[in-house]
XYZ file of N, CA, C and O in Angstrom:
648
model
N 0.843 -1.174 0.000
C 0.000 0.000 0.000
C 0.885 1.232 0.000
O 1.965 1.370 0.573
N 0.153 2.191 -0.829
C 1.268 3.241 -0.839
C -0.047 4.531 -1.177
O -1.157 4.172 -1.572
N 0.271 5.915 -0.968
C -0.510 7.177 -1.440
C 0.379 7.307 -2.604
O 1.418 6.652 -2.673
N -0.095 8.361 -3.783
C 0.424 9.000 -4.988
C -0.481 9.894 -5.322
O -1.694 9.980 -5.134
N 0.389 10.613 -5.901
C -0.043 11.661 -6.547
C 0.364 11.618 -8.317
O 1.475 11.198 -8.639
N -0.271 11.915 -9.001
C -0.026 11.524 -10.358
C -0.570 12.585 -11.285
O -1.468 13.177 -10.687
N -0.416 13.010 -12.353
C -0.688 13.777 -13.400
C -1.211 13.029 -14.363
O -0.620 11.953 -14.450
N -2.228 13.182 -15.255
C -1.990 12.819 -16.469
C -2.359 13.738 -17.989
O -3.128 14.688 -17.839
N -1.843 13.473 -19.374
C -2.408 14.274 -20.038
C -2.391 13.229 -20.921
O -1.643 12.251 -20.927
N -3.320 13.530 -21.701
C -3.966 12.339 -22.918
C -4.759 12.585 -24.215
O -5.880 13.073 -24.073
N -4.316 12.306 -25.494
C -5.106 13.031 -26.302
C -5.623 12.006 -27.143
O -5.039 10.944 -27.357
N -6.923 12.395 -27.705
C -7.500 11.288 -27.987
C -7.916 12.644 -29.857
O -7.654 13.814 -30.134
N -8.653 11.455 -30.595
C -8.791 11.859 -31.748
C -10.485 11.410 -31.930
O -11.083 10.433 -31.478
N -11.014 12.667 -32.868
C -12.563 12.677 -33.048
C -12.320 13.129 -34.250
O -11.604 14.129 -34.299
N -12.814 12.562 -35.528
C -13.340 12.864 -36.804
C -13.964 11.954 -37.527
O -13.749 10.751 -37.380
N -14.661 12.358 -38.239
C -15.684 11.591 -39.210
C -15.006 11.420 -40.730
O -14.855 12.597 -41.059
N -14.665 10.853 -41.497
C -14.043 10.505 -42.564
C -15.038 11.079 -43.713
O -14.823 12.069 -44.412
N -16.518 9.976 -43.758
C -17.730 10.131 -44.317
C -18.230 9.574 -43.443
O -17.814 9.426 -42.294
N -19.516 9.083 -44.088
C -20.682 8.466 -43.248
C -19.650 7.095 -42.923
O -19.443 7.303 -41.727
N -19.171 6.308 -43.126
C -19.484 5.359 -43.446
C -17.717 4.750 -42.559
O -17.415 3.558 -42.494
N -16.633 6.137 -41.874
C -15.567 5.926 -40.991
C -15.552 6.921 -40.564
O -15.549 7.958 -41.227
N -15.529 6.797 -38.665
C -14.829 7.858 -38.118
C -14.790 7.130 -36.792
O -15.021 5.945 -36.551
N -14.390 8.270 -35.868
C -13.408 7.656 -34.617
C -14.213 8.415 -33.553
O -14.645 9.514 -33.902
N -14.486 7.985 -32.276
C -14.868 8.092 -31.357
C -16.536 8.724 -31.326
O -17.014 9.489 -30.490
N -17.100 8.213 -32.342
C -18.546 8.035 -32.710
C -19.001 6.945 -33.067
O -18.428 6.544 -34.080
N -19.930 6.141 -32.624
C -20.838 4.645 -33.348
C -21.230 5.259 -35.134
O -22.086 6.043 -35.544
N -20.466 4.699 -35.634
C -20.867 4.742 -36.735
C -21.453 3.254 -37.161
O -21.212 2.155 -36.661
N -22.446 3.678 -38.442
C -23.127 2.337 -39.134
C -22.471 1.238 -40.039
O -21.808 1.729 -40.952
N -22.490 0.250 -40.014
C -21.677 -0.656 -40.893
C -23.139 -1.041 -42.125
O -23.732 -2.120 -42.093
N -23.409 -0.155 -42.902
C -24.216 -0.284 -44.135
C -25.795 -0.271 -43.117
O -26.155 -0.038 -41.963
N -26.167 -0.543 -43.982
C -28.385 -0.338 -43.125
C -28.016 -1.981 -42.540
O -28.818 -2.807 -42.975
N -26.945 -2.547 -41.641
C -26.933 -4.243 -40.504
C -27.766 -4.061 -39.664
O -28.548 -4.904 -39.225
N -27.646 -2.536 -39.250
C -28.101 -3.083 -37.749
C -27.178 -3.167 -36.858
O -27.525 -3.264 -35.681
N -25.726 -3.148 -37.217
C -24.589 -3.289 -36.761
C -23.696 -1.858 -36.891
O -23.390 -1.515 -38.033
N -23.294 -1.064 -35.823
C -22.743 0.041 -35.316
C -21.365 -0.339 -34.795
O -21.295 -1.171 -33.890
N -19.955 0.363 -35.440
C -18.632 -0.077 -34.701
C -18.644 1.535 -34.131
O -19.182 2.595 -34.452
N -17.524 0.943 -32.874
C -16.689 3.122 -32.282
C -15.538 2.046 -31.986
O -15.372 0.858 -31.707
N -14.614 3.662 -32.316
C -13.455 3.385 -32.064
C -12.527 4.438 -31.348
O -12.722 5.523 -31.897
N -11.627 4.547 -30.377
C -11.496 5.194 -30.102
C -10.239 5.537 -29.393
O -10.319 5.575 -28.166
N -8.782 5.863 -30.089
C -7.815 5.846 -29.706
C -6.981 6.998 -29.198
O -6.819 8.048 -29.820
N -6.423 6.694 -27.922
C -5.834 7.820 -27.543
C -4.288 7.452 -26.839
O -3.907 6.296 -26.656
N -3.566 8.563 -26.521
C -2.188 8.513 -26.162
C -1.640 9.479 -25.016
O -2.487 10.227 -24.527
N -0.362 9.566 -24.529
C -0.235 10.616 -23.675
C 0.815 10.307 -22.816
O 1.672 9.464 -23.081
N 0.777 10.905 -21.889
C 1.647 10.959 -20.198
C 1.577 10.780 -19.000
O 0.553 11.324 -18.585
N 2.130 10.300 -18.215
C 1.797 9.591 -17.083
C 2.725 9.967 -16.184
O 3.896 9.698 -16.451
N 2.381 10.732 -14.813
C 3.716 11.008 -13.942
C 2.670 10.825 -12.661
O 1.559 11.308 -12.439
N 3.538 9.892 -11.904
C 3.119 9.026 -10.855
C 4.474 9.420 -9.913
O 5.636 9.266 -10.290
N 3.920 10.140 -8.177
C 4.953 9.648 -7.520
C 4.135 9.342 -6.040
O 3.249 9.715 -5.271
N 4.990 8.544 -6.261
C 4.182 7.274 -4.679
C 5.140 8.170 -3.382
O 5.968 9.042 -3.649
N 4.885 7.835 -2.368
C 4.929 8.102 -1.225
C 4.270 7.320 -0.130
O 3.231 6.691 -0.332
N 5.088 7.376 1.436
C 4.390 6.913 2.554
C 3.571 5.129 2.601
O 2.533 4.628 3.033
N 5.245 4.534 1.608
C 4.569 3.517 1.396
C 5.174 2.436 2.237
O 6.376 2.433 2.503
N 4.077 1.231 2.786
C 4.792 -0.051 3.484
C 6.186 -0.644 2.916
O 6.908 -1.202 3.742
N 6.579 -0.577 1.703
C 7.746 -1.031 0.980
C 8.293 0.027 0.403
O 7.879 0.495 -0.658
N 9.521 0.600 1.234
C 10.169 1.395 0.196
C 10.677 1.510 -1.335
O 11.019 2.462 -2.037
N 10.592 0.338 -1.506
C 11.186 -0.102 -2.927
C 10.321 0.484 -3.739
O 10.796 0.468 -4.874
N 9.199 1.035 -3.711
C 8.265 0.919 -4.307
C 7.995 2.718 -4.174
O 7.259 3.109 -5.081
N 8.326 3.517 -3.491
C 8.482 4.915 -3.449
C 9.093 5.659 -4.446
O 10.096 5.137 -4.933
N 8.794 6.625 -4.833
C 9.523 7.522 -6.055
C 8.302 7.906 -7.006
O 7.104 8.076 -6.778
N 9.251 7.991 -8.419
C 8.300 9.144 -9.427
C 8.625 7.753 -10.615
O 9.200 6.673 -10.483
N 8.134 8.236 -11.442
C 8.047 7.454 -12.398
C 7.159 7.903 -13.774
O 5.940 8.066 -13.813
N 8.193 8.067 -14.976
C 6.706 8.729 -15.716
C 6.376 7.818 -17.129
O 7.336 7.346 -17.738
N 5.740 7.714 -17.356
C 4.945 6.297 -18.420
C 4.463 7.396 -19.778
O 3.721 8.350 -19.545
N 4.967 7.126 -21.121
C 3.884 6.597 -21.804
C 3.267 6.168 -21.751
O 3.440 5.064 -21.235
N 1.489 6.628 -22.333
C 0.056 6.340 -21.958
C -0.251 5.652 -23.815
O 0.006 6.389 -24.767
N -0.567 4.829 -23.941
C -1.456 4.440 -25.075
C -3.150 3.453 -24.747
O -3.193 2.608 -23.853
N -4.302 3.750 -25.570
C -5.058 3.030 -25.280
C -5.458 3.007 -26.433
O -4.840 3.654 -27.279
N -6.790 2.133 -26.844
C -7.732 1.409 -27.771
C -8.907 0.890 -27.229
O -8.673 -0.092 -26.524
N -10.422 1.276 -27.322
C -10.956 1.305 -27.476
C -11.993 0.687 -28.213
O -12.118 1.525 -29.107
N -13.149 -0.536 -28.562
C -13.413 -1.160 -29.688
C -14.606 -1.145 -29.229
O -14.763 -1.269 -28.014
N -15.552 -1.014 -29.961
C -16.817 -1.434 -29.552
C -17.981 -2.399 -30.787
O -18.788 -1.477 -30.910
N -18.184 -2.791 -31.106
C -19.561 -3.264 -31.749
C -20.576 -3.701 -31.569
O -20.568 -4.868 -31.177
N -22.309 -2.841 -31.802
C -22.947 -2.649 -31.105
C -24.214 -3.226 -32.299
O -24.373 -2.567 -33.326
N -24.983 -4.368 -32.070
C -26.429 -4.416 -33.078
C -27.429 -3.862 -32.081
O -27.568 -3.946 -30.861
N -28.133 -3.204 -33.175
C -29.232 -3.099 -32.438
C -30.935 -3.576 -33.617
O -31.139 -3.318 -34.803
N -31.371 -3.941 -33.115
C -32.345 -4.497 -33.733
C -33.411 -3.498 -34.757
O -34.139 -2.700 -34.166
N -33.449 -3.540 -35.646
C -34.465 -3.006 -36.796
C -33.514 -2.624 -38.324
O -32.414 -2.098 -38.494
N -34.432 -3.115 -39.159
C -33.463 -3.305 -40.539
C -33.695 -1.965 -41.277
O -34.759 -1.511 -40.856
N -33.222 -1.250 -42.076
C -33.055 -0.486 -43.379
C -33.009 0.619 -42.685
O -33.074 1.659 -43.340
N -32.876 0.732 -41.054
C -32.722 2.181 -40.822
C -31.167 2.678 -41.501
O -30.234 2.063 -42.018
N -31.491 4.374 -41.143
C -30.284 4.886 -41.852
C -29.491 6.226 -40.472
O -28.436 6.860 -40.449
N -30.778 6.119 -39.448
C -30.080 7.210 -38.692
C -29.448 5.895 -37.099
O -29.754 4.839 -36.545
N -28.547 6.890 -37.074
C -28.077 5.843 -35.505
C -28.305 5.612 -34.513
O -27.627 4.926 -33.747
N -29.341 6.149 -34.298
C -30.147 6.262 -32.939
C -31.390 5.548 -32.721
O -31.911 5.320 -31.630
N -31.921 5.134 -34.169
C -33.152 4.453 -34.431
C -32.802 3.123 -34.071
O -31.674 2.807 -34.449
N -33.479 2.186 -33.409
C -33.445 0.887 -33.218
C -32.910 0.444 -31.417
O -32.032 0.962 -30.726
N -33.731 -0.547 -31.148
C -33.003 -0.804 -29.600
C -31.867 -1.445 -29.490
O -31.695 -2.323 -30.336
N -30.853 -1.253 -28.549
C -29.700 -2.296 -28.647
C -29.957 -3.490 -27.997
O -30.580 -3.442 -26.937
N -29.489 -4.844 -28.565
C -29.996 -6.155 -28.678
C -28.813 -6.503 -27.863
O -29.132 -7.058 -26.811
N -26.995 -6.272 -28.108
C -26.630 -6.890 -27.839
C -24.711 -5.690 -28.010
O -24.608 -4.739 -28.784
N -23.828 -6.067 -27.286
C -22.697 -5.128 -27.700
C -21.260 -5.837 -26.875
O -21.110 -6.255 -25.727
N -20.255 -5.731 -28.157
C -18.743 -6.550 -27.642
C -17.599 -5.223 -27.570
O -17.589 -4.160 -28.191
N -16.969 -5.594 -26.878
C -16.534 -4.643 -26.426
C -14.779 -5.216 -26.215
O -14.483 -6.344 -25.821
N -13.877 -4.228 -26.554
C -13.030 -4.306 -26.086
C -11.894 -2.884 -25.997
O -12.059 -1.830 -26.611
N -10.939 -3.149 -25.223
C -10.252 -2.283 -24.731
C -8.981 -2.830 -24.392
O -8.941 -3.851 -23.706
N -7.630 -2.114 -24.904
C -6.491 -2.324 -24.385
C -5.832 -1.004 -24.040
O -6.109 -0.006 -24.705
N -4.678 -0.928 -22.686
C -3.973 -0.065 -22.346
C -2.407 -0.229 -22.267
O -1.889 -0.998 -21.457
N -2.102 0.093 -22.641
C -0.611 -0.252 -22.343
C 0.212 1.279 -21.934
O -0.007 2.430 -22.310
N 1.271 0.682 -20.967
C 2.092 1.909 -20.568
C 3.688 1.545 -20.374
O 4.155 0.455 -20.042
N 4.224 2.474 -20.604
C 5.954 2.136 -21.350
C 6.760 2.941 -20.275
O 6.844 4.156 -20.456
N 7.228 2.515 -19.421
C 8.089 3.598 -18.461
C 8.628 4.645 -19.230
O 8.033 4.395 -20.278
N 9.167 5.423 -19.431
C 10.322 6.633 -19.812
C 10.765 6.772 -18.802
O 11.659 5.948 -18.995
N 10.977 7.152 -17.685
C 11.905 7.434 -16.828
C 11.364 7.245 -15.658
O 10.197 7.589 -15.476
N 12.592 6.291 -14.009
C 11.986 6.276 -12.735
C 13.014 6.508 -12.454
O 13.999 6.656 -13.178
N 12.888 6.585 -11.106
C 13.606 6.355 -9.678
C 13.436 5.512 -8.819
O 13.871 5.716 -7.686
N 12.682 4.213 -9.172
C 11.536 3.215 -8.276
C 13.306 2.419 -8.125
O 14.331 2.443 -8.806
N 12.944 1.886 -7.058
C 13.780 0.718 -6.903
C 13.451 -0.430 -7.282
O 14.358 -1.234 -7.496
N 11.854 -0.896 -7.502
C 11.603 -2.192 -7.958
C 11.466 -1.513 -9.421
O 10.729 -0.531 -9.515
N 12.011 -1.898 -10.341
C 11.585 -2.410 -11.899
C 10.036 -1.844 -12.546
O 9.020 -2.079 -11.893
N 9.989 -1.441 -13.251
C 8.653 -1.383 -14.093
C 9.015 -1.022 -15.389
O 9.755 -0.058 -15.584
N 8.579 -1.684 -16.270
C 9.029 -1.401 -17.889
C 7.631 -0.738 -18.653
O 7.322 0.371 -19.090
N 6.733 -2.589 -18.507
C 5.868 -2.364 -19.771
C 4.878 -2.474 -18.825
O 5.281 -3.011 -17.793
N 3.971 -2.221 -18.820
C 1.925 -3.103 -18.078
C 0.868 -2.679 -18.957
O 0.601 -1.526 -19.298
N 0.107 -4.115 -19.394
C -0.738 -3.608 -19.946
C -2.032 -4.220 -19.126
O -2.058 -5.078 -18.243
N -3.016 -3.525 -19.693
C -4.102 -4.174 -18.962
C -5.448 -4.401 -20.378
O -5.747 -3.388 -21.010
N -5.926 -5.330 -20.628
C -6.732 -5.809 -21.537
C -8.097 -6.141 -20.802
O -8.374 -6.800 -19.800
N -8.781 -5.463 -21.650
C -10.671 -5.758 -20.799
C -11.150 -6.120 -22.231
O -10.728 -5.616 -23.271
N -12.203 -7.176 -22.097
C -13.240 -7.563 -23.072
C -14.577 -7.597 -22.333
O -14.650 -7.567 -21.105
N -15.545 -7.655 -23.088
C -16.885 -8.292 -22.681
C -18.366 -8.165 -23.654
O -18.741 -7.176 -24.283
N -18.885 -9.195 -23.565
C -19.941 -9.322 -24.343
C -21.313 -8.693 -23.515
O -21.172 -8.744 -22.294
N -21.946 -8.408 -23.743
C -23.160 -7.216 -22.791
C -24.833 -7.992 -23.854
O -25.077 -7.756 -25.037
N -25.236 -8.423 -23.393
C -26.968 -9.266 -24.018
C -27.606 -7.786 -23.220
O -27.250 -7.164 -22.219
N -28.499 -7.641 -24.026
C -30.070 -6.784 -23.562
C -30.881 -7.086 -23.552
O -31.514 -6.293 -24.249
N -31.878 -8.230 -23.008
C -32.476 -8.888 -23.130
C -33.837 -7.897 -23.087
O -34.814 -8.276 -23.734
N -33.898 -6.957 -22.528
C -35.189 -6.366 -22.512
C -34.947 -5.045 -23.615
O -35.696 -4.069 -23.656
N -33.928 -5.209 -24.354
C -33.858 -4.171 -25.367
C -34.115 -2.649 -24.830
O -34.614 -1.708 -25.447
N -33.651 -2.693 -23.578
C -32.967 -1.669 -22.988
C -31.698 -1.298 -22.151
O -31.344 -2.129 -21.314
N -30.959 -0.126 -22.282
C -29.615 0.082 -21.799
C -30.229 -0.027 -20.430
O -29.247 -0.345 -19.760
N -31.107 0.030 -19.715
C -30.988 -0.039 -18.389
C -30.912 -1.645 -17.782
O -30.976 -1.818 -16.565
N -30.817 -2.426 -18.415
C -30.529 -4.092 -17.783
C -29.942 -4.729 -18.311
O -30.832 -5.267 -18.971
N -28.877 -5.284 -18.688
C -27.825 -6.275 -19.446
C -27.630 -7.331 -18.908
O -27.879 -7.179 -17.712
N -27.260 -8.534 -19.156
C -26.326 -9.366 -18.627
C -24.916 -9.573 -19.185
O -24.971 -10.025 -20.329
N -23.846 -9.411 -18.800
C -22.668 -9.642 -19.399
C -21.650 -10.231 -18.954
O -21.588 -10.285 -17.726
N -20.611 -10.815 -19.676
C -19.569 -11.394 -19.617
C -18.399 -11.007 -19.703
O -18.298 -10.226 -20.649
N -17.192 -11.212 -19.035
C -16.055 -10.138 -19.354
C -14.958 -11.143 -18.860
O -14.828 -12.086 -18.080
N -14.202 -10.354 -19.821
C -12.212 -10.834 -19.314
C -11.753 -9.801 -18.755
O -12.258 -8.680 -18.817
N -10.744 -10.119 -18.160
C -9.993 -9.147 -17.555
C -8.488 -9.901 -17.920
O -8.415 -11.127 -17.991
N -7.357 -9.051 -18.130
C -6.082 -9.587 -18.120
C -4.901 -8.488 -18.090
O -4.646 -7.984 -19.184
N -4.061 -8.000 -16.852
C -3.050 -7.182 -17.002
C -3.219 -6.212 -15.679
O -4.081 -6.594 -14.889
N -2.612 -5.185 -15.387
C -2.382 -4.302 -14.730
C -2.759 -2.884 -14.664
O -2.716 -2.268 -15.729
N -3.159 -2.186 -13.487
C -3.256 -0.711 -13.925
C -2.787 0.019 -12.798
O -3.429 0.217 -11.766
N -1.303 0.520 -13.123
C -0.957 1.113 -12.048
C -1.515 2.162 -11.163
O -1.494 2.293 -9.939
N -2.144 3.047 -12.353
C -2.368 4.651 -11.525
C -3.410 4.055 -10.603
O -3.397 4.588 -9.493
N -4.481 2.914 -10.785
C -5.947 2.830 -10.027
C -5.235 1.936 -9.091
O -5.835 1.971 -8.017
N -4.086 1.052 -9.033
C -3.390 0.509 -7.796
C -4.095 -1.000 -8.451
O -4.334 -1.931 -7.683
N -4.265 -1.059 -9.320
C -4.821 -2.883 -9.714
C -3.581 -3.676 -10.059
O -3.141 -3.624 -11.208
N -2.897 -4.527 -8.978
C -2.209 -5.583 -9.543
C -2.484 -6.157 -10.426
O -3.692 -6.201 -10.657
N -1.720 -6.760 -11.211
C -1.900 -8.384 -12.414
C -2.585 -9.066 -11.561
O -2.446 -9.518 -10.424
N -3.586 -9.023 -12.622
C -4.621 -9.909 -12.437
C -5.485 -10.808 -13.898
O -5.719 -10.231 -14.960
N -5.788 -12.036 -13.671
C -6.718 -12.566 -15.099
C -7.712 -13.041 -14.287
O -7.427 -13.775 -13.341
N -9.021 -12.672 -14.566
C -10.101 -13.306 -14.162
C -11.722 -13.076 -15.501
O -12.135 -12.023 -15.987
N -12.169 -14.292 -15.684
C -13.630 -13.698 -15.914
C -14.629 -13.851 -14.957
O -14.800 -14.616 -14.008
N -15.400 -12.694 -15.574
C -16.290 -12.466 -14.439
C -18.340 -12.538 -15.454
O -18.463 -12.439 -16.675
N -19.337 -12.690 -14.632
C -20.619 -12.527 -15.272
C -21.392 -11.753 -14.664
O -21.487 -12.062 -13.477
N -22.033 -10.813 -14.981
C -22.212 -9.630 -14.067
C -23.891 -9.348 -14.599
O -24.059 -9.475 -15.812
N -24.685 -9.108 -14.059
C -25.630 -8.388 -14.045
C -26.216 -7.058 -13.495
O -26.808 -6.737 -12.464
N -25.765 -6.365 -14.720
C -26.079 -4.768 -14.917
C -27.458 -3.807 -14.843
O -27.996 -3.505 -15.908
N -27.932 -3.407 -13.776
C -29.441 -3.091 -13.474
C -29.030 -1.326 -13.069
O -28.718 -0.913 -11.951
N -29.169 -0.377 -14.548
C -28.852 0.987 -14.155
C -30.613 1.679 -13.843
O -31.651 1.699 -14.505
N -30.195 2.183 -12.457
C -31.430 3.123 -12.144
C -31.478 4.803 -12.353
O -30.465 5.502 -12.325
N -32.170 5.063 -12.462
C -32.409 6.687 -12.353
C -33.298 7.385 -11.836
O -34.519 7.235 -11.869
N -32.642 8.207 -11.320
C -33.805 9.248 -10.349
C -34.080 10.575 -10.368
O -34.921 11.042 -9.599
């Protein structure tokens, strides 16, 4: 266990190509029914720990930030043309992070960590407010303090509002 304080800056990219490619919007894959986003970003990472049970583990440290983003999303009704029309049926998902030291002072080692999330999300009531889903998990995330870890998990998602 340790406190930190950390910075980060991160830039991510938004444009539309045509209808038919762009980045960090659900765009349509032809009148499917089927919607991809994508959404990639990069950056900096300055982490310094303190007041920790293991000294080894105290200091600054600053990372290259890269991530990725994936999504693909059906949603049920045919020949529409706008993206909002139709309920979502069903959505896969994935995400990778990876981070590259540039420079520490740590006494223990840190190079590369990545951390990889997937998961499949059912809507059975053809609404975002109840899912059931499935997920991987595989890798690390320093700044949130998540050791290496691989686990799947099945989760049932019940969002309320008030």
């Amino acid at each position: 266990s340790s406190h930190s304080f950390f910075l980060t800056a991160y830039v991510g990219w938004n444009f539309k190509l045509d209808s038919t490619f762009g980045l960090t919007d659900y765009m349509n894959i032809g009148n499917s029914g089927f919607l991809y986003y994508l959404a990639p970003s990069t950056g900096l990472e300055y982490q310094q720990r303190y007041a920790a049970k293991n000294p080894a583990i105290e200091g600054a440290i600053t990372r290259w930030y890269f991530s990725m983003d994936a999504r693909l999303r059906f949603k049920n009704g045919k020949g529409f043309t706008r993206r909002y029309l139709g309920l979502t049926l069903f959505e896969l998902t994935a995400n990778y992070t990876g981070r590259k030291k540039i420079g520490s002072n740590l006494a223990i080692p840190e190079n590369y960590t990545h951390l990889f999330k997937t998961e499949f999300s059912y809507y059975p009531l053809q609404t975002e407010n109840f899912s059931i889903g499935l997920s991987y998990n595989n890798g690390e995330d320093p700044i949130s303090a998540i050791e290496l870890q691989n686990f799947w998990q099945l989760a049932f998602k019940l969002k309320l509002t008030y």
